[in-house]
Coordinates of C-alpha atoms in Angstrom, one line a residue:
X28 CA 67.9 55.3 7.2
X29 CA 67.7 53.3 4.5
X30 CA 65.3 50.9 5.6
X31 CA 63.0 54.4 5.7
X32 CA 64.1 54.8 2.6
X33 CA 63.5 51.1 1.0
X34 CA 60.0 51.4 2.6
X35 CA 58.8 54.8 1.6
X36 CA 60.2 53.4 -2.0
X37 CA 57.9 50.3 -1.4
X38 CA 55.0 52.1 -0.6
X39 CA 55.1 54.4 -3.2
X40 CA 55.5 51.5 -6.2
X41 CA 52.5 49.6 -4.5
X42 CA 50.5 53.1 -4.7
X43 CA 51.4 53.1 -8.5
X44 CA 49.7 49.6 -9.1
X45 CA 47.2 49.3 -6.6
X46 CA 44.2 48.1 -8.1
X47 CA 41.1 49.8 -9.0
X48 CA 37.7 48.6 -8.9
X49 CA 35.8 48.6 -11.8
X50 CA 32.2 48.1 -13.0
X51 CA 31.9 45.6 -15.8
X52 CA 28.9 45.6 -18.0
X53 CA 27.7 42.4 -19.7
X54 CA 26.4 42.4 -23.5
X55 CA 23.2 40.2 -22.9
X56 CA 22.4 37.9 -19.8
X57 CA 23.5 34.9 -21.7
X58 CA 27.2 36.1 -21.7
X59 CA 27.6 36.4 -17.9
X60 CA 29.1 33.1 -17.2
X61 CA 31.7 33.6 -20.5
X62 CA 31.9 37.3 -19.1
X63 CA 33.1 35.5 -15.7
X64 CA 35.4 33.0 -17.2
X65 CA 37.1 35.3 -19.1
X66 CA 37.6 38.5 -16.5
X67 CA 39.3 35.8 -14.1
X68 CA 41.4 34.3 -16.8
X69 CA 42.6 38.2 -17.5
X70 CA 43.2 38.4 -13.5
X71 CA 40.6 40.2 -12.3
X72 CA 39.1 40.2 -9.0
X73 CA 35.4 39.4 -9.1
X74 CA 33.8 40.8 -6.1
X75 CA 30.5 40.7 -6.8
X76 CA 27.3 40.4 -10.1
X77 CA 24.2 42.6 -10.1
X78 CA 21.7 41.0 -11.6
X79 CA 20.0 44.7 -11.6
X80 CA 23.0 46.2 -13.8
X81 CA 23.5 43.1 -15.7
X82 CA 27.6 43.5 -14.8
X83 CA 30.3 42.5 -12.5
X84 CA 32.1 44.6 -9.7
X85 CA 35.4 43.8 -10.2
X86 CA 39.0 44.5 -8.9
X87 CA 42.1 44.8 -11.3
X88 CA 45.6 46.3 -12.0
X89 CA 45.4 45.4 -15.6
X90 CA 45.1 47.4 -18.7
X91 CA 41.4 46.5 -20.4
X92 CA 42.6 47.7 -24.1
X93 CA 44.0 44.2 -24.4
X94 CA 41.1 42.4 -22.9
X95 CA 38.6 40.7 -25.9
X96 CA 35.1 42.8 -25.2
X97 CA 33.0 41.0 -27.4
X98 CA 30.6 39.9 -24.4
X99 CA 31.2 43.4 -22.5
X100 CA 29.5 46.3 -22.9
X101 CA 31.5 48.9 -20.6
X102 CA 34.0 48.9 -18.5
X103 CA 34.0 52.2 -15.8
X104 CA 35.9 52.7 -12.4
X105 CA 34.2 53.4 -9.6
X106 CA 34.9 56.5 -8.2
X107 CA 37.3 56.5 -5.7
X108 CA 36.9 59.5 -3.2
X109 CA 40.0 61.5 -1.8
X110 CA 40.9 64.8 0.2
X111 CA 41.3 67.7 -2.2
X112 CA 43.6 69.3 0.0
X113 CA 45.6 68.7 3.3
X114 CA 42.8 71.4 5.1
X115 CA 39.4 69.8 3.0
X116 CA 36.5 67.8 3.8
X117 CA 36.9 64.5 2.8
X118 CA 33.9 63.5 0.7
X119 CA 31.5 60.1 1.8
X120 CA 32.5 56.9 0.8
X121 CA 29.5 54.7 -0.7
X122 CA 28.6 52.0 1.2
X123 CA 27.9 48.2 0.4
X124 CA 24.2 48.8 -0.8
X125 CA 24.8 52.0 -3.0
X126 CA 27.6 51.0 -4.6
X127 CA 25.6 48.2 -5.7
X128 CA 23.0 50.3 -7.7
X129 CA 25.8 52.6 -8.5
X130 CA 24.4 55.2 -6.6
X131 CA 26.9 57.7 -7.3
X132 CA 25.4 58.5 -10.8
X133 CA 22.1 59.4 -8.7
X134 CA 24.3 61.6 -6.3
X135 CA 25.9 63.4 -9.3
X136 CA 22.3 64.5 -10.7
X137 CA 21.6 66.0 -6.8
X138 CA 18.5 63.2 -6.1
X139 CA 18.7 63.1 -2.7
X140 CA 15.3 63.2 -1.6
X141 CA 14.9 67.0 -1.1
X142 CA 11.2 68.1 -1.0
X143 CA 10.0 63.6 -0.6
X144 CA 8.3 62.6 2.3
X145 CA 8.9 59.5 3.5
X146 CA 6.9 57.0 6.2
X147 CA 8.7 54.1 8.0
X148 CA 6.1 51.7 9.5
X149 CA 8.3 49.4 11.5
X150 CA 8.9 47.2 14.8
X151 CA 10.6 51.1 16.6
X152 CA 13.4 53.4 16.4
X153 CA 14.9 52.7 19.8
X154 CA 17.2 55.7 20.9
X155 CA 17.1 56.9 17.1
X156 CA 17.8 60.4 18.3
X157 CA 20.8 59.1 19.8
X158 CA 22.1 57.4 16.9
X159 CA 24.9 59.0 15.1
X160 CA 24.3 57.8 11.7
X161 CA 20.9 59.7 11.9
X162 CA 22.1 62.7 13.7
X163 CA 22.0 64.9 10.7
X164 CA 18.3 64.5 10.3
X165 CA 17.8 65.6 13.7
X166 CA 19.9 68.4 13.8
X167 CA 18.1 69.9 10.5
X168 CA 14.5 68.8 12.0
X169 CA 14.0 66.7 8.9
X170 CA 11.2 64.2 11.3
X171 CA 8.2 65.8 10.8
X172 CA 5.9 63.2 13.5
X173 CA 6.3 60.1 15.7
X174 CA 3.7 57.8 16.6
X175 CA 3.8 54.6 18.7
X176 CA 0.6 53.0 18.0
X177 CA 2.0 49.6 20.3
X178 CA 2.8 51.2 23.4
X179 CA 1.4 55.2 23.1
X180 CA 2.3 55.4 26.5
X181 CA 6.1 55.4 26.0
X182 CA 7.9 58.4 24.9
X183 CA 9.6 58.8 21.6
X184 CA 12.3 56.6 21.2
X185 CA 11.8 54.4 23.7
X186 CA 11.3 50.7 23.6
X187 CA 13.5 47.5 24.4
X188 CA 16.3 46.4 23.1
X189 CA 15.6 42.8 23.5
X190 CA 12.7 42.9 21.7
X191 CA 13.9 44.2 18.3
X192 CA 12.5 47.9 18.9
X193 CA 15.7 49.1 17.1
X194 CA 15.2 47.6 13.9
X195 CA 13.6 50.8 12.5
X196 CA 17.1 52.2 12.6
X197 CA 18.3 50.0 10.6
X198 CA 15.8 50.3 7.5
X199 CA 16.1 53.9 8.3
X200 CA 20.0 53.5 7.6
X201 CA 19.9 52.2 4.4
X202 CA 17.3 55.1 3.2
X203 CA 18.8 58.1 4.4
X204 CA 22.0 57.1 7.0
X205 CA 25.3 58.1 7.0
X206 CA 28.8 57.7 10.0
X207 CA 30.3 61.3 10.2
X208 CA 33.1 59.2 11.4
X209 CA 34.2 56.8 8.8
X210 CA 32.6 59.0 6.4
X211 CA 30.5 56.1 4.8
X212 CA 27.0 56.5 3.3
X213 CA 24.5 54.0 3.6
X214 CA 21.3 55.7 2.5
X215 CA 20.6 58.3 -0.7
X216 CA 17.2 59.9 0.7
X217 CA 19.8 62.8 3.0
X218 CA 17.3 65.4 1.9
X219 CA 13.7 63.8 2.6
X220 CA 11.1 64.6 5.4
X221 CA 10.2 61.5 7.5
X222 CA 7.2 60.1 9.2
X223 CA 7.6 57.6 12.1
X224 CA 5.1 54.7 12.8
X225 CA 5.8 52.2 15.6
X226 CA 3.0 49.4 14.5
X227 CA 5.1 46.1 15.6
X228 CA 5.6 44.4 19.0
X229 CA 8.6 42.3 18.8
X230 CA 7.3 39.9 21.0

């Protein structure tokens, strides 16, 4: 019993100072390798720079007031999704791509493609409506045609394997995918119509 209780105890300091990931903007390109030096001195966790955003994804427990910004910008945490409630949907987490563009301040203004048609000209889409991260477009008849202008005489969403006619999927992942089961998003464009064009043999 108290073993349980020395755990629990454990688990709940480590909850208290886990750390939280943090975008770190950079005052002026020049600054990023002082910006660097300086956030790993302090004990942060660099995880990553985006030359887009001009800042550094960071991870860190420590308290920024006392951290010299003179070559920073901003500093905000990334949102960190949880359950509401015991009974609630738990909302999607952002994956790699979108968190790079921090995507969520897109999400929060509702872009998600609605009313957008988009065309994906590409080596196939290879048991596409079999794939659960694009189940959702299927299910709310968001493709609008398919045409396989390599082999017309296959049906829709046939192909090989072997010869790459899946990597459609994959591009069509990162523009409007998402795993109902580990609740990731890969792709902001949820609410667009699409347009399938199978133009490449992978041979």
């Amino acid at each position: 019993m108290r073993l349980l209780f020395l755990f629990i105890c454990l688990l709940f300091v480590d909850s208290i100072f886990a750390q939280q990931k943090y975008w770190v903007y950079v005052n002026g390109i020049n600054n990023k390798k002082i910006a660097q030096d300086r956030l790993e001195e302090y004990g942060c966790e660099i995880i990553n720079y985006s030359k887009w955003l001009n800042a550094f994804s960071v991870n860190s427990d420590q308290n920024f007031s006392q951290l010299n910004k003179d070559f920073i910008d901003s500093i905000q945490p990334v949102a960190v999704f949880q359950q509401n409630s015991s009974e609630g949907p738990i909302a999607p987490k952002m994956g790699f791509a979108l968190e790079q563009i921090n995507a969520q301040s897109f999400i929060e203004k509702s872009f998600t493609g609605k009313g957008v048609k988009i065309g994906i000209i590409d080596g196939g889409f290879l048991e596409a409506d079999k794939d659960r991260r694009l189940s959702h477009l299927f299910e709310n008849n968001q493709i609008k045609a398919y045409r396989d202008f390599v082999t017309p005489a296959l049906g829709p969403y046939e192909g090989s394997k072997h010869y790459g006619d899946d990597h459609g999927n994959e591009v069509w992942h990162m523009i409007a995918g998402k795993d109902p089961e580990s609740k990731v998003q890969f792709g902001m464009a949820q609410g667009a119509e699409f347009y399938l064009a199978r133009t490449d043999d992978g041979r």
